[in-house]
Coordinates of C-alpha atoms and ligand atoms in Angstrom, one line a residue:
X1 CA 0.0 0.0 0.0
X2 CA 2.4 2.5 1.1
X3 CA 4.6 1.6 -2.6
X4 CA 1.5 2.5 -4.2
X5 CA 1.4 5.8 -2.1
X6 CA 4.6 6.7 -3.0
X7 CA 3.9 5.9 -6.9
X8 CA 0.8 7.7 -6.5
X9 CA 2.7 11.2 -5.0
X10 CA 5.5 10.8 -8.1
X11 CA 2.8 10.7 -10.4
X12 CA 1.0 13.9 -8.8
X13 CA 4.5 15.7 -9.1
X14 CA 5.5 14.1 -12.7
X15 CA 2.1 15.8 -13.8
X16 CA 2.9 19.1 -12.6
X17 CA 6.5 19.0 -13.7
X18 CA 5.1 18.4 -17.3
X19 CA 2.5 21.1 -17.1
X20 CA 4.8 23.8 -15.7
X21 CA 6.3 22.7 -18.9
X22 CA 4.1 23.4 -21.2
X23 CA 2.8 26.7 -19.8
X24 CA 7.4 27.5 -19.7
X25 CA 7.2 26.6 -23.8
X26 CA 4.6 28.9 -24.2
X27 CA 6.3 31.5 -22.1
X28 CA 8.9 31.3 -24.4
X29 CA 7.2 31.2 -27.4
X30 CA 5.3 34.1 -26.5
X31 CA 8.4 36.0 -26.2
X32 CA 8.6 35.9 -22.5
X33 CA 5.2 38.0 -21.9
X34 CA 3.3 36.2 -19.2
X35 CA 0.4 38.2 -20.2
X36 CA 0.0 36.8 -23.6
X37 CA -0.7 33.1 -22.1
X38 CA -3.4 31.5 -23.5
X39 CA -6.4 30.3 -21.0
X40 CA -6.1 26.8 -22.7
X41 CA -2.5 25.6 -22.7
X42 CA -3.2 22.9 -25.5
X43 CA -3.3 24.3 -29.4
X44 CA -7.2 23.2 -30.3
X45 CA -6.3 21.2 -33.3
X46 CA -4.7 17.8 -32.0
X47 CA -2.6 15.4 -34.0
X48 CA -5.2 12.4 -32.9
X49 CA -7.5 11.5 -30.6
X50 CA -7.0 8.7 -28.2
X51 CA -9.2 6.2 -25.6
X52 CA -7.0 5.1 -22.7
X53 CA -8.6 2.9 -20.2
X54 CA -7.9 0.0 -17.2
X55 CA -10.1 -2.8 -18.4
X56 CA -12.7 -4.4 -16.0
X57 CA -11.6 -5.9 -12.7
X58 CA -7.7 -3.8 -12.4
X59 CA -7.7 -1.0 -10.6
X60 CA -3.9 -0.3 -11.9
X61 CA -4.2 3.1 -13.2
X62 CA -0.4 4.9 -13.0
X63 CA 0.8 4.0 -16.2
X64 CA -1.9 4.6 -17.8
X65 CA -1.7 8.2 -16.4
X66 CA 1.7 8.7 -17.6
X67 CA 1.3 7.1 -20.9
X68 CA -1.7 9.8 -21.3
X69 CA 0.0 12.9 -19.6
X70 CA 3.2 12.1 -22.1
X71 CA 0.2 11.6 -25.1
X72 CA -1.1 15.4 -24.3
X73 CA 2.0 17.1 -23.7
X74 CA 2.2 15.7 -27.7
X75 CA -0.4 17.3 -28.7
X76 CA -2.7 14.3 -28.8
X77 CA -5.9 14.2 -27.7
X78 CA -6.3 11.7 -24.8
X79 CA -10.4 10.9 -23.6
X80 CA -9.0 8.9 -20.6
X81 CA -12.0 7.0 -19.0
X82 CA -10.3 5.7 -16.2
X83 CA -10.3 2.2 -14.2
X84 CA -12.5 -1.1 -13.8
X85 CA -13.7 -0.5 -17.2
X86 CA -16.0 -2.7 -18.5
X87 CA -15.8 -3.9 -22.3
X88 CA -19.2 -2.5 -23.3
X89 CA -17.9 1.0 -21.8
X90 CA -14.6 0.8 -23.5
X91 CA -16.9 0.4 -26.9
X92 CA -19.5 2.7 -26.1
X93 CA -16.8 5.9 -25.4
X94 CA -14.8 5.0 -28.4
X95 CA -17.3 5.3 -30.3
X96 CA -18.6 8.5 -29.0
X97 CA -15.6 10.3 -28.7
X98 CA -14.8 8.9 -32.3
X99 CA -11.3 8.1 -31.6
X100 CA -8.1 7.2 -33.8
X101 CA -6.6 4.7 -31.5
X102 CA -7.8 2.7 -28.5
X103 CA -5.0 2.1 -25.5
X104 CA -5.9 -0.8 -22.8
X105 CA -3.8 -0.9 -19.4
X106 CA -4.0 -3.7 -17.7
X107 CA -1.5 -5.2 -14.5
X108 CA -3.3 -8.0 -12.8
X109 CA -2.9 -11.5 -14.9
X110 CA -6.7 -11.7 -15.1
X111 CA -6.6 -8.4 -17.3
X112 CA -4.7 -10.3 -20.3
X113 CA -7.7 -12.5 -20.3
X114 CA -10.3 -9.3 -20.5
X115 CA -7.9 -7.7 -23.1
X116 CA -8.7 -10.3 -25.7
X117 CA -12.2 -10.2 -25.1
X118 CA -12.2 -6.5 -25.6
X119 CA -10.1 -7.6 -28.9
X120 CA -12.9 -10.4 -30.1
X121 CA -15.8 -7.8 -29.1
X122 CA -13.9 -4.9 -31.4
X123 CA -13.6 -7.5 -34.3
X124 CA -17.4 -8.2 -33.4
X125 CA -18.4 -4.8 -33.6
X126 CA -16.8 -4.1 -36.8
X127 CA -13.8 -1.2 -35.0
X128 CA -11.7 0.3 -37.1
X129 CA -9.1 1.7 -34.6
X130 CA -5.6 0.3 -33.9
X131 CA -5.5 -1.2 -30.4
X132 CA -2.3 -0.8 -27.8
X133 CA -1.9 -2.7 -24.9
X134 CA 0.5 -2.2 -22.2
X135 CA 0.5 -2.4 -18.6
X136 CA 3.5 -4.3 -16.1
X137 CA 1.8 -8.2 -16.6
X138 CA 1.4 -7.8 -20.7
X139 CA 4.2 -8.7 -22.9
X140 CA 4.6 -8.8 -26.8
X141 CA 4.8 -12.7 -26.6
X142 CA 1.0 -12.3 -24.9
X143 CA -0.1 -9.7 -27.6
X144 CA 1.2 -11.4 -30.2
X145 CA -0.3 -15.2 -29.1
X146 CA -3.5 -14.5 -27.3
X147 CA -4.5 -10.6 -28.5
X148 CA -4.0 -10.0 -32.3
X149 CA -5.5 -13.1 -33.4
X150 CA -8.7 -11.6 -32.4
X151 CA -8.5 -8.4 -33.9
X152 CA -5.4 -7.3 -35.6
X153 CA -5.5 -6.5 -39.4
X154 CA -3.5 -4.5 -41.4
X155 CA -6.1 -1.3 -41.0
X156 CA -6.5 -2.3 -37.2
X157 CA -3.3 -4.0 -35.6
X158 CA -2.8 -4.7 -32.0
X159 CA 0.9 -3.3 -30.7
X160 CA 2.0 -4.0 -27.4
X161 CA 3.5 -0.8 -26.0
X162 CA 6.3 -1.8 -23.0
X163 CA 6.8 2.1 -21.6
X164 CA 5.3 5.7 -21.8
X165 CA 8.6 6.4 -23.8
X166 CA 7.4 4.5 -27.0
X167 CA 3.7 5.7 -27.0
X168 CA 4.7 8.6 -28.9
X169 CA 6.4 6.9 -31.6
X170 CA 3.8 4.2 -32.0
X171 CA 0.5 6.2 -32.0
X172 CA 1.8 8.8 -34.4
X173 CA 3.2 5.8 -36.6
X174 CA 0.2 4.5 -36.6
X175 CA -1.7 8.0 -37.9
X176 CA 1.4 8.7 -40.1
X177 CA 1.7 7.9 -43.4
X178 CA 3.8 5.4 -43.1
X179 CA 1.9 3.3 -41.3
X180 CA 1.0 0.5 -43.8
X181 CA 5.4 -0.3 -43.5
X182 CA 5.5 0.1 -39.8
X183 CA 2.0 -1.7 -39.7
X184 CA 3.6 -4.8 -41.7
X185 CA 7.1 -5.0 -39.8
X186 CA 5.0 -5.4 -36.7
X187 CA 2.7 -8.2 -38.5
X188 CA 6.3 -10.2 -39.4
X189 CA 7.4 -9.7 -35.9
X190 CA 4.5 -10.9 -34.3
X191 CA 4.2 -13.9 -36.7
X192 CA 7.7 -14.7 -35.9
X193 CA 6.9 -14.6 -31.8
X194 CA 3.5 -16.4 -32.6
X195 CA 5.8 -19.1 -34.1
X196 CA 8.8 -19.1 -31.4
X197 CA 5.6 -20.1 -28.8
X198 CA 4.1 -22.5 -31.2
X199 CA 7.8 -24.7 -31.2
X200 CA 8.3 -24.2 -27.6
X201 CA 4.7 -25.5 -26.8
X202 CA 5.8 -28.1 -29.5
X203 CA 9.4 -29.2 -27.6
X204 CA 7.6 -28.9 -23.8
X205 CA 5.1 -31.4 -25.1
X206 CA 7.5 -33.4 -27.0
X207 CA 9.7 -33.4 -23.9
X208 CA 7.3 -34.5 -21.8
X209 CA 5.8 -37.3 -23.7
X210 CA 9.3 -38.6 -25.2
X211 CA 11.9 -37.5 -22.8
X212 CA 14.4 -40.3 -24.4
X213 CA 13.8 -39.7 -27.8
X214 CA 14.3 -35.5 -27.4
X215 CA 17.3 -36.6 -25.4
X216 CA 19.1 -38.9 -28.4
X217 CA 17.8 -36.1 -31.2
X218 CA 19.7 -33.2 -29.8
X219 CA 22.9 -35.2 -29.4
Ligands
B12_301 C1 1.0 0.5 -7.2 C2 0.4 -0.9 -7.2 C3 -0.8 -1.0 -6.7 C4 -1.7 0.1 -6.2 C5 -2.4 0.7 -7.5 C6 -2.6 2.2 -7.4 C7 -2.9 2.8 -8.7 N1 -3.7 3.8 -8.6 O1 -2.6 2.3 -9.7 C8 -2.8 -0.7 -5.3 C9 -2.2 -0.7 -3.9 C10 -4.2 -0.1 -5.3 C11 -2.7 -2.1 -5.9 C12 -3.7 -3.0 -5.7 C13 -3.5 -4.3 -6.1 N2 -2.4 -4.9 -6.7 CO1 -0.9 -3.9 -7.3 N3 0.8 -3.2 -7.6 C14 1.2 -2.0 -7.6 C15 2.7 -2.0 -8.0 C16 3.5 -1.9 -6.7 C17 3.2 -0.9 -9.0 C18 2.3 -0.8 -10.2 C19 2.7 0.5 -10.9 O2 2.0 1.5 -10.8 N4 3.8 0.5 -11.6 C20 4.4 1.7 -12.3 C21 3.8 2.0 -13.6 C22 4.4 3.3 -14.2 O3 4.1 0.9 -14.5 P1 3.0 0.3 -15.5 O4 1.7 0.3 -15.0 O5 3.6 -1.0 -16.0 O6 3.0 1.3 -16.7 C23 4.1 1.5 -17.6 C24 4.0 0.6 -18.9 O7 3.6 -0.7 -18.6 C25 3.2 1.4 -19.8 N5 1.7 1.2 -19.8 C26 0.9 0.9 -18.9 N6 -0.4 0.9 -19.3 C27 -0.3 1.2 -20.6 C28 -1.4 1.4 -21.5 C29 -1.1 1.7 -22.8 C30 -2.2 1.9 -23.8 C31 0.3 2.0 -23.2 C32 0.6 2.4 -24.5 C33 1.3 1.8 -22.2 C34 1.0 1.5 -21.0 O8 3.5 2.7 -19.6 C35 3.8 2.9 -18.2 C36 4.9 3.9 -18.1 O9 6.0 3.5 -18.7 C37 2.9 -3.4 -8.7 C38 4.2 -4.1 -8.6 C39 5.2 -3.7 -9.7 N7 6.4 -3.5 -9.3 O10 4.8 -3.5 -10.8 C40 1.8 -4.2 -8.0 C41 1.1 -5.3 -8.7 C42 0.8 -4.9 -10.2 N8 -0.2 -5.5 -8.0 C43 -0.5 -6.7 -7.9 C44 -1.6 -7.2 -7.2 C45 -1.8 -8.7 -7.1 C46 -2.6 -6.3 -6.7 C47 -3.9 -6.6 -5.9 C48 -4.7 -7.8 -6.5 C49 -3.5 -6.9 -4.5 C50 -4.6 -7.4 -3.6 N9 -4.5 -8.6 -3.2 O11 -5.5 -6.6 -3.3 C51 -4.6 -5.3 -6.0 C52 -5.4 -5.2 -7.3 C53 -6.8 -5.0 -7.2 C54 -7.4 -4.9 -8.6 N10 -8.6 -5.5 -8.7 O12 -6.9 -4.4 -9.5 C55 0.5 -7.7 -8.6 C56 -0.1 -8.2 -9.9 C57 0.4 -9.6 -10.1 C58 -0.4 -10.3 -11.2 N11 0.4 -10.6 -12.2 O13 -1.6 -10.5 -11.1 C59 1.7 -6.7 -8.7 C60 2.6 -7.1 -9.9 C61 2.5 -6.9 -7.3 C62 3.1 -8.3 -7.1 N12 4.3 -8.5 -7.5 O14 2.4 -9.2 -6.7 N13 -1.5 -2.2 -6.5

């Protein structure tokens, strides 16, 4: 509890560092004359609009403050609906606020599971938006095996996102217009991670079932 506590108080401060930021850039980009601040510290056009949210059952919610703190200080558009979010919600608001990308946190192992049913009911409901996925507990081997399958297409893939750091880079990939090369590295990597599980699963069983055999094969 108290780790969380102290996470919790970093984040409060990270925030503010970043925003003293942004009102500093425009301090200097106003030539130095406090009195010409803006009211609204964000430009109104955005480069993309973005749905971050904890899916149902995690309460985990740090990350997926930074990752949408380091979003808007991009200039992206971040509708961030919070935790516990159910899979009908997560639908519902990206739909509403018409977004460009979807981002799911998730840190408790039982949130994998309820990331690829919010992949299957995004497939379902015809969704056009690429899906991230990131959060402590999810991995590009998970993403890759039990997530894309559901959902990812060349229009729509599913990236797993490891740190705040690389969400920049990956959502405006995504809405640049490069996206159908970055798109299909991704696709090859997956396929080759989907593949590297598929052998191992393969050997374990093998293993298991013909210890002696394995044994004489790999001598
Ligand atoms: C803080 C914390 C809490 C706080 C959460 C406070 C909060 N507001 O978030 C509290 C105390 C509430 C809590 C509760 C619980 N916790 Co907890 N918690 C942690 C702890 C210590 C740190 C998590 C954290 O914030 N990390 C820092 C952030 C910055 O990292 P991050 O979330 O991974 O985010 C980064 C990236 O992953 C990425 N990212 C994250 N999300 C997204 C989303 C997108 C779209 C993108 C692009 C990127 C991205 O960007 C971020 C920045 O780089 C971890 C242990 C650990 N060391 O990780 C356990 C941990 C996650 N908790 C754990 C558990 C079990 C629980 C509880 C179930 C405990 C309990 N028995 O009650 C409950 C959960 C209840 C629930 N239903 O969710 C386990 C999970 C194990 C598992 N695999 O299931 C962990 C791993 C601890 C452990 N080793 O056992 N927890």
């Amino acid at each position: 509890m108290q780790r969380g506590r102290i996470l919790k108080n970093s984040m409060k401060a990270t925030i503010q560092i970043l925003q003293v930021r942004v009102t500093l850039g425009y301090y200097v980009f106003s030539g130095g004359i406090i009195t010409d601040l803006p009211r609204q510290p964000y430009p109104c056009h955005y480069e993309g609009k973005v749905l971050m949210a904890t899916v149902k059952g995690d309460v985990h919610d740090i990350g997926k403050n930074i990752v949408a703190v380091v979003l808007g200080c991009n200039n992206y558009k971040v509708y961030d609906i919070g935790v516990m979010c159910s899979c009908e919600l997560i639908l519902e608001k990206a739909k509403e606020y018409n977004v460009d990308i979807i981002g799911l946190s998730g840190l408790i192992t039982p949130s994998l599971d309820e990331m690829v049913v919010v992949a299957k009911e995004l497939s379902k409901g015809g969704f056009k938006q690429p899906l991230l996925i990131g959060g402590a507990t999810t991995s590009k081997m998970h993403t890759a095996v039990k997530v894309s399958p559901n959902y990812f297409t060349l229009e729509h893939p599913v990236i797993h996102v490891l740190d705040a750091s690389r969400s920049v880079t990956v959502v405006s990939s995504l809405l640049g217009e490069n996206k159908g090369d970055y798109v299909t590295d991704i696709m090859e990597e997956y396929d080759e991670v989907s593949m590297l599980h598929t052998n191992c699963k393969f050997e374990c069983a093998l293993i298991l079932q013909h210890p002696i055999i394995v044994f004489i094969n790999r001598r």
